[in-house]
Short mmCIF file of C-alpha atoms and ligand atoms in Angstrom, two decimals:
data_model
loop_
_atom_site.label_atom_id
_atom_site.label_comp_id
_atom_site.label_asym_id
_atom_site.label_seq_id
_atom_site.Cartn_x
_atom_site.Cartn_y
_atom_site.Cartn_z
CA VAL A 1 -27.42 69.99 -70.26
CA THR A 2 -28.73 71.07 -73.83
CA ASP A 3 -31.09 73.93 -74.27
CA THR A 4 -34.82 73.17 -75.08
CA ILE A 5 -35.22 70.44 -77.73
CA VAL A 6 -38.24 70.40 -79.93
CA TYR A 7 -39.48 67.07 -81.18
CA HIS A 8 -41.61 67.07 -84.31
CA GLY A 9 -43.98 64.16 -84.31
CA LEU A 10 -45.13 62.37 -81.26
CA GLY A 11 -45.70 58.89 -82.40
CA TYR A 12 -43.64 56.01 -81.36
CA VAL A 13 -40.31 57.46 -82.22
CA GLY A 14 -40.89 61.16 -81.27
CA LEU A 15 -42.64 60.24 -77.99
CA THR A 16 -40.03 57.71 -76.75
CA GLY A 17 -37.10 60.12 -77.90
CA ALA A 18 -38.69 63.06 -76.15
CA ILE A 19 -39.16 61.12 -72.93
CA HIS A 20 -35.48 59.88 -73.03
CA PHE A 21 -34.28 63.57 -73.17
CA ALA A 22 -36.69 64.77 -70.57
CA LYS A 23 -35.70 61.91 -68.32
CA SER A 24 -32.03 63.22 -68.62
CA GLY A 25 -33.28 66.66 -67.48
CA VAL A 26 -33.44 68.28 -70.99
CA ASN A 27 -36.46 70.62 -71.49
CA VAL A 28 -38.56 69.05 -74.17
CA ILE A 29 -41.41 70.39 -76.10
CA GLY A 30 -43.26 68.07 -78.37
CA TYR A 31 -44.97 69.48 -81.53
CA ASP A 32 -47.42 67.46 -83.34
CA ILE A 33 -50.15 68.66 -86.01
CA ASP A 34 -52.70 66.23 -84.37
CA GLN A 35 -54.40 68.10 -81.34
CA SER A 36 -55.59 64.64 -80.00
CA VAL A 37 -52.00 63.50 -79.92
CA VAL A 38 -50.85 66.68 -78.05
CA ASP A 39 -53.92 66.62 -75.69
CA ALA A 40 -53.22 63.04 -74.75
CA VAL A 41 -49.38 63.84 -73.92
CA ASN A 42 -50.44 66.76 -71.84
CA ALA A 43 -53.01 64.58 -70.00
CA GLY A 44 -50.15 62.10 -69.17
CA LYS A 45 -51.64 59.37 -71.35
CA PRO A 46 -49.82 59.48 -74.66
CA LYS A 47 -51.42 57.49 -77.55
CA ALA A 48 -48.18 55.69 -78.43
CA GLY A 49 -47.77 54.99 -74.77
CA GLU A 50 -48.02 51.15 -74.83
CA PHE A 51 -44.23 51.06 -75.22
CA LEU A 52 -43.42 53.28 -72.32
CA GLY A 53 -42.46 50.17 -70.32
CA TYR A 54 -39.16 50.11 -72.24
CA LEU A 55 -38.27 53.43 -70.70
CA GLY A 56 -38.72 52.25 -67.25
CA GLY A 57 -42.32 52.24 -66.32
CA THR A 58 -45.87 53.11 -67.75
CA ASN A 59 -46.36 55.52 -64.90
CA LEU A 60 -43.91 58.16 -66.16
CA GLN A 61 -45.21 61.53 -65.19
CA ILE A 62 -45.55 63.57 -68.33
CA GLY A 63 -47.76 66.24 -69.34
CA ASP A 64 -48.51 69.84 -68.19
CA LYS A 65 -50.20 68.96 -64.90
CA PRO A 66 -48.24 70.57 -61.87
CA ARG A 67 -47.44 67.23 -60.41
CA ASN A 68 -45.26 66.44 -63.33
CA ARG A 69 -41.76 65.50 -62.86
CA LEU A 70 -40.54 65.28 -66.58
CA PRO A 71 -39.86 68.54 -68.28
CA PHE A 72 -41.81 67.48 -71.31
CA ARG A 73 -45.00 69.01 -72.60
CA ALA A 74 -46.71 69.11 -76.06
CA THR A 75 -48.15 71.87 -78.34
CA THR A 76 -49.62 72.35 -81.81
CA ASP A 77 -48.26 75.95 -81.92
CA PHE A 78 -45.66 76.02 -84.50
CA THR A 79 -44.81 79.57 -83.98
CA GLU A 80 -43.89 78.82 -80.38
CA VAL A 81 -41.49 76.08 -81.21
CA CYS A 82 -39.74 78.07 -83.87
CA ALA A 83 -38.13 80.34 -81.32
CA HIS A 84 -35.92 77.24 -80.26
CA ARG A 85 -32.81 76.12 -81.86
CA ILE A 86 -32.60 72.38 -81.51
CA HIS A 87 -35.20 70.40 -83.40
CA ILE A 88 -35.46 66.66 -83.82
CA ILE A 89 -37.80 65.32 -86.57
CA ALA A 90 -39.68 62.24 -86.15
CA VAL A 91 -42.50 62.52 -88.59
CA PRO A 92 -43.70 59.60 -90.75
CA THR A 93 -41.79 58.76 -93.81
CA GLU A 94 -44.02 55.99 -94.96
CA LYS A 95 -47.36 56.08 -96.56
CA ASP A 96 -49.49 52.96 -97.69
CA GLY A 97 -46.49 50.76 -96.93
CA GLU A 98 -43.98 52.67 -99.17
CA PRO A 99 -41.22 55.03 -98.39
CA TRP A 100 -42.61 58.69 -98.56
CA MET A 101 -40.21 61.71 -98.41
CA LEU A 102 -42.54 64.58 -99.12
CA LEU A 103 -43.60 65.27 -95.48
CA VAL A 104 -40.11 65.24 -94.10
CA ARG A 105 -38.78 67.50 -96.96
CA HIS A 106 -41.58 69.93 -96.33
CA VAL A 107 -40.91 69.94 -92.52
CA VAL A 108 -37.12 70.48 -92.99
CA TRP A 109 -37.86 73.26 -95.59
CA THR A 110 -40.15 75.00 -93.34
CA LEU A 111 -37.88 74.90 -90.41
CA LEU A 112 -34.94 76.31 -92.61
CA ASP A 113 -37.14 79.17 -93.48
CA VAL A 114 -37.83 80.26 -90.01
CA LEU A 115 -35.26 79.00 -87.50
CA PRO A 116 -32.60 81.33 -85.97
CA ILE A 117 -29.05 81.10 -87.43
CA GLY A 118 -27.06 78.33 -85.95
CA SER A 119 -30.07 76.05 -85.26
CA LEU A 120 -29.67 72.34 -85.40
CA ILE A 121 -32.03 69.99 -87.17
CA ILE A 122 -31.63 66.20 -86.36
CA ILE A 123 -33.74 63.86 -88.50
CA GLU A 124 -34.57 60.62 -86.79
CA SER A 125 -37.22 59.50 -89.31
CA THR A 126 -35.93 56.71 -91.54
CA LEU A 127 -34.85 58.34 -94.94
CA THR A 128 -34.44 56.96 -98.49
CA PRO A 129 -30.73 57.33 -99.16
CA GLY A 130 -30.08 60.63 -100.97
CA THR A 131 -32.84 62.52 -99.28
CA ILE A 132 -30.85 65.10 -97.40
CA ASP A 133 -28.73 65.90 -100.44
CA GLN A 134 -31.72 66.23 -102.62
CA LEU A 135 -33.67 68.41 -100.27
CA MET A 136 -30.74 70.67 -99.65
CA LYS A 137 -30.20 70.98 -103.45
CA GLU A 138 -33.93 71.83 -104.03
CA TYR A 139 -34.31 74.20 -101.10
CA THR A 140 -35.20 77.55 -102.70
CA GLY A 141 -35.20 79.70 -99.43
CA GLY A 142 -31.60 80.98 -99.91
CA THR A 143 -29.17 81.21 -96.92
CA HIS A 144 -30.63 79.57 -93.82
CA GLY A 145 -27.68 79.14 -91.46
CA CYS A 146 -28.88 75.76 -89.99
CA LEU A 147 -27.06 72.62 -89.31
CA ILE A 148 -28.58 69.29 -90.48
CA ALA A 149 -27.82 65.76 -89.10
CA HIS A 150 -29.26 62.39 -89.55
CA ALA A 151 -29.53 60.03 -86.52
CA PRO A 152 -31.71 57.15 -87.40
CA ARG A 153 -33.53 55.10 -84.66
CA ARG A 154 -32.87 51.46 -83.97
CA ASP A 155 -33.89 51.13 -80.29
CA TRP A 156 -36.42 48.42 -79.75
CA PHE A 157 -39.61 49.57 -77.98
CA ALA A 158 -40.31 45.99 -76.75
CA ASP A 159 -37.07 45.66 -74.69
CA PRO A 160 -35.98 48.00 -71.87
CA GLU A 161 -32.42 46.73 -72.56
CA LYS A 162 -32.33 48.25 -76.02
CA ASN A 163 -33.10 51.87 -75.73
CA LEU A 164 -31.45 55.07 -76.63
CA ALA A 165 -29.13 54.96 -73.63
CA THR A 166 -27.85 51.40 -74.11
CA ILE A 167 -27.23 50.71 -77.73
CA PRO A 168 -24.98 52.37 -80.29
CA ARG A 169 -26.34 55.36 -82.01
CA VAL A 170 -25.24 56.36 -85.65
CA VAL A 171 -25.09 60.02 -86.51
CA GLY A 172 -23.95 61.81 -89.60
CA GLY A 173 -24.05 65.47 -90.22
CA PHE A 174 -24.41 67.40 -93.73
CA THR A 175 -21.23 69.02 -92.54
CA PRO A 176 -18.52 67.99 -89.93
CA GLY A 177 -19.81 70.83 -87.88
CA ALA A 178 -23.37 69.54 -87.99
CA THR A 179 -22.17 66.10 -86.95
CA GLU A 180 -20.33 67.63 -83.96
CA ALA A 181 -23.28 69.72 -82.88
CA ALA A 182 -25.70 66.72 -83.15
CA VAL A 183 -23.30 64.45 -81.08
CA LYS A 184 -23.40 67.08 -78.36
CA VAL A 185 -27.06 66.82 -78.15
CA LEU A 186 -27.33 63.07 -78.35
CA GLU A 187 -24.81 62.68 -75.69
CA ASP A 188 -27.45 63.97 -73.20
CA VAL A 189 -28.94 60.46 -73.60
CA THR A 190 -26.48 58.13 -75.34
CA PRO A 191 -23.18 57.61 -73.73
CA ALA A 192 -20.25 59.17 -75.95
CA GLU A 193 -18.70 55.79 -76.59
CA LEU A 194 -21.88 54.39 -78.11
CA ILE A 195 -22.16 57.34 -80.60
CA LEU A 196 -20.78 56.31 -83.94
CA GLN A 197 -20.06 59.17 -86.22
CA THR A 198 -20.24 59.39 -89.89
CA ASP A 199 -21.54 61.61 -92.65
CA HIS A 200 -25.21 62.17 -93.67
CA ARG A 201 -25.00 60.02 -96.91
CA THR A 202 -23.65 57.04 -94.93
CA ALA A 203 -25.96 57.47 -91.99
CA GLU A 204 -28.96 57.41 -94.52
CA LEU A 205 -27.84 54.01 -95.68
CA VAL A 206 -27.44 52.45 -92.28
CA LYS A 207 -31.11 52.20 -91.03
CA PRO A 208 -32.63 50.52 -94.25
CA LEU A 209 -29.45 48.41 -94.72
CA GLU A 210 -29.58 47.00 -91.21
CA ASN A 211 -33.23 46.09 -91.83
CA ALA A 212 -32.49 44.60 -95.19
CA LEU A 213 -29.68 42.57 -93.68
CA PHE A 214 -32.28 40.91 -91.58
CA HIS A 215 -35.16 40.76 -94.09
CA LEU A 216 -33.16 38.93 -96.77
CA PRO A 217 -32.31 35.85 -94.75
CA ILE A 218 -35.92 35.68 -93.45
CA MET A 219 -37.07 35.76 -96.96
CA LEU A 220 -34.57 33.19 -98.07
CA ALA A 221 -35.90 30.79 -95.24
CA HIS A 222 -39.38 31.30 -96.54
CA GLU A 223 -38.42 30.72 -100.17
CA MET A 224 -36.95 27.48 -99.08
CA ALA A 225 -40.46 26.49 -97.75
CA LEU A 226 -41.91 27.32 -101.11
CA ILE A 227 -39.42 25.59 -103.23
CA TYR A 228 -39.01 22.49 -101.10
CA PRO A 229 -42.72 21.99 -100.05
CA GLY A 230 -42.18 18.33 -99.50
CA HIS A 231 -39.28 18.73 -97.09
CA ASP A 232 -39.09 19.58 -93.49
CA VAL A 233 -37.60 23.05 -94.24
CA ARG A 234 -38.93 24.40 -90.81
CA GLU A 235 -36.51 21.94 -89.09
CA ALA A 236 -33.65 22.52 -91.49
CA VAL A 237 -33.89 26.32 -90.85
CA ARG A 238 -33.92 25.72 -87.21
CA LEU A 239 -30.98 23.41 -87.44
CA ALA A 240 -28.96 25.78 -89.82
CA SER A 241 -29.61 28.75 -87.64
CA THR A 242 -27.80 26.98 -84.79
CA HIS A 243 -24.50 27.52 -86.73
CA TRP A 244 -22.22 29.85 -84.59
CA ARG A 245 -22.29 32.55 -87.32
CA PHE A 246 -26.02 33.11 -86.76
CA ALA A 247 -25.84 33.20 -83.07
CA SER A 248 -26.67 36.99 -83.08
CA PHE A 249 -29.91 36.27 -85.06
CA GLY A 250 -31.46 34.76 -81.93
CA GLY A 251 -32.83 31.88 -84.24
CA LEU A 252 -34.21 32.30 -87.75
CA TYR A 253 -37.72 30.72 -88.29
CA LEU A 254 -40.52 30.35 -90.66
CA GLY A 255 -43.75 32.17 -90.46
CA MET A 256 -46.09 33.69 -92.91
CA GLY A 257 -43.74 36.57 -93.98
CA SER A 258 -42.27 39.42 -92.12
CA GLY A 259 -43.82 42.34 -90.51
CA GLY A 260 -43.59 45.53 -88.31
CA ARG A 261 -42.50 49.05 -89.19
CA CYS A 262 -38.93 48.40 -89.87
CA VAL A 263 -37.55 45.01 -91.44
CA PRO A 264 -39.95 44.57 -94.36
CA LEU A 265 -39.47 48.23 -95.39
CA GLY A 266 -35.61 48.26 -95.48
CA PRO A 267 -35.28 46.93 -98.95
CA LYS A 268 -37.97 49.19 -100.22
CA TYR A 269 -35.93 52.30 -99.00
CA LEU A 270 -32.73 50.95 -100.58
CA VAL A 271 -34.49 50.37 -103.86
CA ALA A 272 -35.99 53.83 -103.88
CA GLY A 273 -32.69 55.40 -103.09
CA ALA A 274 -30.80 53.15 -105.72
CA GLU A 275 -32.66 54.66 -108.63
CA VAL A 276 -31.31 58.16 -107.83
CA ALA A 277 -27.88 56.93 -106.79
CA SER A 278 -27.31 55.17 -110.15
CA VAL A 279 -28.56 58.02 -112.18
CA GLU A 280 -26.19 60.23 -110.18
CA ALA A 281 -23.32 58.03 -111.03
CA ALA A 282 -24.30 57.96 -114.49
CA LEU A 283 -24.55 54.21 -114.36
CA HIS A 284 -27.86 52.67 -115.04
CA ASP A 285 -26.90 48.94 -114.95
CA PRO A 286 -26.52 47.96 -111.29
CA LYS A 287 -29.84 46.75 -110.47
CA PRO A 288 -30.91 45.83 -106.86
CA TYR A 289 -31.72 42.18 -107.72
CA LEU A 290 -31.41 40.83 -104.24
CA LEU A 291 -33.53 43.54 -102.68
CA THR A 292 -36.32 43.44 -105.33
CA SER A 293 -36.34 39.51 -105.11
CA ALA A 294 -36.73 39.71 -101.25
CA LEU A 295 -39.72 42.10 -101.77
CA ASP A 296 -41.30 39.70 -104.42
CA THR A 297 -40.69 36.73 -102.07
CA GLU A 298 -42.60 38.48 -99.30
CA GLN A 299 -45.61 38.69 -101.78
CA GLU A 300 -45.03 34.99 -102.76
CA ILE A 301 -45.42 33.83 -99.26
CA THR A 302 -48.87 35.40 -98.99
CA ARG A 303 -49.87 34.30 -102.41
CA TRP A 304 -48.91 30.62 -101.88
CA THR A 305 -50.32 30.42 -98.46
CA ALA A 306 -53.67 31.62 -99.87
CA LEU A 307 -53.53 29.19 -102.69
CA ALA A 308 -52.72 26.48 -100.31
CA ILE A 309 -55.78 27.47 -98.31
CA ASP A 310 -57.82 27.46 -101.57
CA ARG A 311 -56.59 23.93 -102.34
CA ALA A 312 -57.33 22.67 -98.84
CA VAL A 313 -60.90 24.13 -98.99
CA GLY A 314 -61.33 22.88 -102.62
CA THR A 315 -60.98 19.14 -101.23
CA THR A 316 -63.49 19.50 -98.37
CA GLU A 317 -67.40 19.77 -99.07
CA VAL A 318 -68.38 23.23 -97.85
CA ASP A 319 -71.90 24.06 -99.00
CA ARG A 320 -71.98 27.69 -97.84
CA ALA A 321 -69.50 30.58 -97.88
CA THR A 322 -66.15 29.33 -96.42
CA ARG A 323 -65.65 30.58 -92.92
CA VAL A 324 -62.05 31.75 -92.02
CA ALA A 325 -60.64 32.83 -88.66
CA ILE A 326 -57.23 34.42 -88.88
CA LEU A 327 -55.47 34.64 -85.34
CA GLY A 328 -52.61 36.71 -84.53
CA ILE A 329 -52.92 40.04 -86.40
CA ALA A 330 -50.02 41.92 -84.65
CA TYR A 331 -46.83 40.81 -86.32
CA ARG A 332 -44.81 39.63 -83.37
CA PRO A 333 -45.90 37.44 -80.51
CA GLY A 334 -47.03 39.20 -77.36
CA PHE A 335 -46.49 42.70 -79.05
CA ALA A 336 -49.48 44.88 -79.91
CA ASP A 337 -48.04 46.37 -83.18
CA LEU A 338 -50.36 45.92 -86.17
CA GLY A 339 -47.82 47.67 -88.55
CA PHE A 340 -47.29 45.79 -91.86
CA SER A 341 -49.07 42.75 -90.64
CA PRO A 342 -48.55 39.49 -92.58
CA ALA A 343 -51.96 38.27 -91.22
CA LEU A 344 -53.69 41.27 -92.86
CA ARG A 345 -51.82 40.71 -96.09
CA LEU A 346 -53.16 37.18 -96.14
CA ALA A 347 -56.62 38.34 -95.16
CA GLN A 348 -56.51 40.73 -98.08
CA GLN A 349 -55.34 38.11 -100.65
CA LEU A 350 -58.11 35.86 -99.46
CA ARG A 351 -60.71 38.64 -99.57
CA ASN A 352 -59.59 39.58 -103.20
CA ALA A 353 -60.00 35.88 -104.21
CA HIS A 354 -63.19 35.13 -102.50
CA ALA A 355 -65.60 38.20 -102.08
CA HIS A 356 -68.24 35.89 -100.55
CA TRP A 357 -65.89 34.15 -97.79
CA MET A 358 -66.46 35.39 -94.25
CA ILE A 359 -63.10 36.26 -92.78
CA ASP A 360 -62.83 37.10 -89.12
CA LEU A 361 -59.75 38.34 -87.38
CA HIS A 362 -58.54 37.98 -83.83
CA ASP A 363 -55.54 39.37 -81.87
CA ALA A 364 -54.68 38.44 -78.38
CA THR A 365 -52.59 41.51 -77.94
CA ALA A 366 -54.33 44.44 -79.66
CA THR A 367 -57.93 45.53 -78.80
CA PRO A 368 -60.63 44.59 -81.26
CA ALA A 369 -60.97 48.35 -82.04
CA ALA A 370 -57.40 48.68 -82.91
CA VAL A 371 -57.78 45.63 -85.22
CA GLN A 372 -60.88 47.09 -86.77
CA ALA A 373 -58.97 50.44 -87.34
CA ALA A 374 -56.18 48.62 -89.06
CA VAL A 375 -58.61 47.01 -91.34
CA ILE A 376 -61.40 49.32 -92.14
CA PRO A 377 -60.22 52.66 -93.00
CA ASP A 378 -57.78 51.59 -95.61
CA ARG A 379 -57.37 49.42 -98.46
CA PHE A 380 -58.59 46.12 -97.10
CA GLY A 381 -62.17 46.81 -98.14
CA ASN A 382 -64.97 44.82 -96.73
CA LEU A 383 -62.55 42.33 -95.10
CA THR A 384 -64.71 40.98 -92.33
CA GLY A 385 -67.45 40.18 -94.75
CA GLU A 386 -71.04 39.74 -93.42
CA ASN A 387 -69.95 39.15 -89.85
CA PRO A 388 -67.48 41.87 -88.88
CA ASP A 389 -66.43 39.91 -85.74
CA VAL A 390 -63.20 40.79 -84.03
CA PHE A 391 -63.22 38.61 -80.92
CA ALA A 392 -62.36 40.27 -77.62
CA THR A 393 -60.72 37.41 -75.69
CA PRO A 394 -59.24 33.96 -76.53
CA ALA A 395 -62.08 32.42 -74.41
CA GLU A 396 -64.80 34.12 -76.62
CA LEU A 397 -62.72 32.84 -79.62
CA ALA A 398 -62.66 29.31 -78.22
CA VAL A 399 -66.36 29.13 -78.04
CA LYS A 400 -66.62 29.99 -81.74
CA LEU A 401 -63.73 28.11 -83.19
CA GLY A 402 -66.11 25.26 -84.25
CA ILE A 403 -67.82 27.37 -86.77
CA TYR A 404 -64.82 27.94 -89.01
CA ASP A 405 -63.89 25.90 -91.91
CA VAL A 406 -60.35 27.17 -91.81
CA VAL A 407 -58.34 28.47 -88.81
CA VAL A 408 -55.25 30.27 -89.57
CA VAL A 409 -52.69 31.12 -86.78
CA VAL A 410 -50.34 33.72 -88.15
CA THR A 411 -48.66 35.10 -85.13
CA PRO A 412 -48.84 32.77 -82.36
CA HIS A 413 -49.13 34.82 -79.06
CA TRP A 414 -48.13 31.72 -77.20
CA ALA A 415 -49.86 31.93 -73.83
CA ALA A 416 -53.12 33.19 -75.33
CA TYR A 417 -53.55 30.70 -78.29
CA GLU A 418 -51.54 27.55 -77.23
CA ASP A 419 -54.36 25.67 -75.44
CA LEU A 420 -56.92 26.54 -78.06
CA GLY A 421 -55.43 23.54 -80.23
CA CYS A 422 -56.24 21.09 -77.58
CA ASP A 423 -59.82 19.53 -77.94
CA ALA A 424 -59.67 18.39 -74.28
CA GLY A 425 -59.70 22.00 -73.55
CA ARG A 426 -58.59 24.10 -70.67
CA VAL A 427 -60.78 24.57 -67.57
CA GLU A 428 -62.01 28.11 -68.47
CA TYR A 429 -62.63 27.18 -72.18
CA GLY A 430 -64.33 24.04 -71.81
CA THR A 431 -64.02 21.35 -74.46
CA LEU A 432 -63.18 22.83 -77.73
CA PRO A 433 -65.43 22.24 -80.66
CA TRP A 434 -63.02 20.78 -83.36
CA ARG A 435 -64.95 18.78 -85.90
CA PRO A 436 -64.07 16.66 -88.97
CA GLY A 437 -63.51 18.65 -92.18
CA GLN A 438 -61.91 21.67 -90.48
CA ILE A 439 -58.57 22.94 -91.77
CA ILE A 440 -55.73 24.43 -89.83
CA PHE A 441 -52.87 26.48 -91.11
CA ASP A 442 -50.28 27.12 -88.42
CA ALA A 443 -47.39 29.51 -89.27
CA ARG A 444 -45.08 28.80 -86.38
CA GLY A 445 -46.40 25.31 -85.13
CA ILE A 446 -48.13 26.62 -82.00
CA TRP A 447 -50.44 23.50 -82.25
CA SER A 448 -47.82 21.11 -83.80
CA GLY A 449 -48.13 19.12 -80.54
CA TYR A 450 -51.82 18.38 -81.18
CA ALA A 451 -51.19 17.11 -84.91
CA GLU A 452 -51.99 13.54 -84.14
CA ARG A 453 -55.04 14.39 -82.22
CA PHE A 454 -56.20 16.56 -85.20
CA ALA A 455 -55.71 13.57 -87.71
CA GLN A 456 -57.91 11.39 -85.30
CA LEU A 457 -60.47 14.09 -85.27
CA GLY A 458 -60.46 14.47 -89.08
CA VAL A 459 -58.95 17.98 -88.82
CA THR A 460 -56.40 18.79 -91.53
CA TYR A 461 -53.34 20.40 -90.08
CA HIS A 462 -50.71 22.32 -92.08
CA GLN A 463 -47.63 23.76 -90.54
CA VAL A 464 -45.63 26.13 -92.70
CA GLY A 465 -42.46 24.58 -94.01
CA THR A 466 -43.25 20.87 -92.96
CA PRO A 467 -43.61 18.25 -95.65
CA GLY A 468 -46.71 18.84 -97.71
CA TRP A 469 -47.80 21.99 -96.07
CA LEU A 470 -48.70 23.50 -99.48
CA GLY A 471 -51.07 20.64 -100.21
N1 NAD B 501 -42.09 52.94 -85.07
C1 NAD B 501 -40.99 52.30 -85.27
O1 NAD B 501 -40.77 51.24 -84.89
C2 NAD B 501 -39.89 53.03 -86.06
C3 NAD B 501 -38.51 52.56 -85.65
C4 NAD B 501 -37.45 53.41 -86.31
C5 NAD B 501 -37.73 54.40 -87.12
N2 NAD B 501 -39.08 54.68 -87.33
C6 NAD B 501 -39.22 55.92 -88.27
O2 NAD B 501 -39.67 57.09 -87.51
C7 NAD B 501 -40.60 57.90 -88.17
C8 NAD B 501 -41.79 58.18 -87.36
O3 NAD B 501 -42.39 56.86 -87.10
P1 NAD B 501 -43.56 56.64 -86.06
O4 NAD B 501 -43.73 55.16 -85.95
O5 NAD B 501 -43.02 57.27 -84.74
O6 NAD B 501 -44.70 57.29 -86.61
P2 NAD B 501 -46.15 57.52 -85.96
O7 NAD B 501 -47.07 57.48 -87.14
O8 NAD B 501 -46.38 56.62 -84.88
O9 NAD B 501 -46.10 59.13 -85.43
C9 NAD B 501 -45.95 60.15 -86.35
C10 NAD B 501 -46.47 61.41 -85.73
O10 NAD B 501 -46.22 62.54 -86.49
C11 NAD B 501 -47.08 63.46 -86.54
N3 NAD B 501 -47.04 64.34 -87.55
C12 NAD B 501 -47.52 64.23 -88.88
N4 NAD B 501 -47.07 65.36 -89.65
C13 NAD B 501 -46.52 66.11 -88.83
C14 NAD B 501 -45.86 67.41 -89.00
N5 NAD B 501 -46.01 67.96 -90.03
N6 NAD B 501 -45.37 67.99 -87.88
C15 NAD B 501 -45.41 67.35 -86.66
N7 NAD B 501 -45.89 66.17 -86.53
C16 NAD B 501 -46.45 65.56 -87.54
C17 NAD B 501 -48.30 62.59 -86.44
O11 NAD B 501 -49.57 63.16 -86.08
C18 NAD B 501 -47.96 61.39 -85.62
O12 NAD B 501 -48.40 61.64 -84.25
C19 NAD B 501 -40.78 57.13 -89.55
O13 NAD B 501 -39.72 57.81 -90.38
C20 NAD B 501 -40.35 55.69 -89.21
O14 NAD B 501 -39.93 55.07 -90.42
C21 NAD B 501 -40.05 54.17 -86.70
#
């Protein structure tokens, strides 16, 4: 078993990686600059702990209490961690939704300055292609004697079947010796036959490429819904994705754009790296047309959905500020991750166009506090308007649905939201107060079964990708 491993950054990636190694008996020290993150780990209740289920249980005994079974504790003491020779970096490489390499460069340079000769640095953070070459070229600290490798993360925190021990792991060293050293460490968690070796330049391409390979067809499906607004694109996409070639996609479907911390960012990393790569090759012509189009399409979906809402509102007689409820802020049904939320992008677009509208947000998986935190501190401005309501439960939401002129369901969170469409109601909700003139925009068709009833009630129902959805 490997010597002590130091994990830098105890967010989703660092925490889950650290626990994997600790579970296989490796002594792990987690280093984070945020004292509250460190304290939470040592108290056995890590901040990014909602995905611990994927590691085999939420009651993993971590932290520095005597009853601990896992050899994993956390610290903010950089001097202490520098005495060790194996370092895995999982610090953020995105800022404001864009690739951002400054921090990871700084962390690597600092480690090169202080680590003992023969130390190993494995970078798990997603990198813009070219980052390692560039940071090594620009390192001014002289001889360092460290080995560097990149082993991007692709495990899926929502699924216990797709963790570091069960899916293929790509690793590429700056030198063959670095690859070999990194493989030895990774083998403590990932079976040897699942470790795919390459060089650092290729490894840097893999993670953004696999995300872009998924992002592009999703954007194509959405573009179809924009350019064929009178057709049943939703059904065509469903039928096309039954082709045997797409079996591994698990079904392609329409929504209001893509979300999460990986897929929509893939093209951004590749575009950022391409600028440097084409200059290096002294070729300025090859342009990343497909990637930039996919990124533009992502914005177009939000813009057109907001325009369609505008048009629908314009045809009703609203004599006060339009009231909008946006449901499903987390990007994926049943999964409390607010990263790169299509619902927040739509809310932002509506807010920019209509400063006086009242826009309320609801998510059935994330807490109201988490939704508020995702909105308030950053660039969304006064998103919740005069009435900063983030409803706690679907039942509370049900009581209030009748006050909204527009109800948008972005991420369906099936079990929580399904019955809200039915005016006959569910026992605990009572009769739902749909009223004539209300407008519904439904990304995935969670209420499509009630479409006829909505028509009888005088409620206008739009499902993304179905004929006439743009108005
Ligand atoms: N979350 C995902 O689904 C996912 C999946 C694959 C790859 N990634 C990549 O992994 C990296 C980390 O992502 P995350 O989601 O875990 O981020 P995160 O924001 O959840 O956590 C990052 C942690 O790093 C800490 N940190 C910041 N500066 C530090 C420093 N100088 N030294 C030590 N710790 C520091 C922060 O306090 C925070 O606790 C990113 O490059 C991301 O692109 C994320």
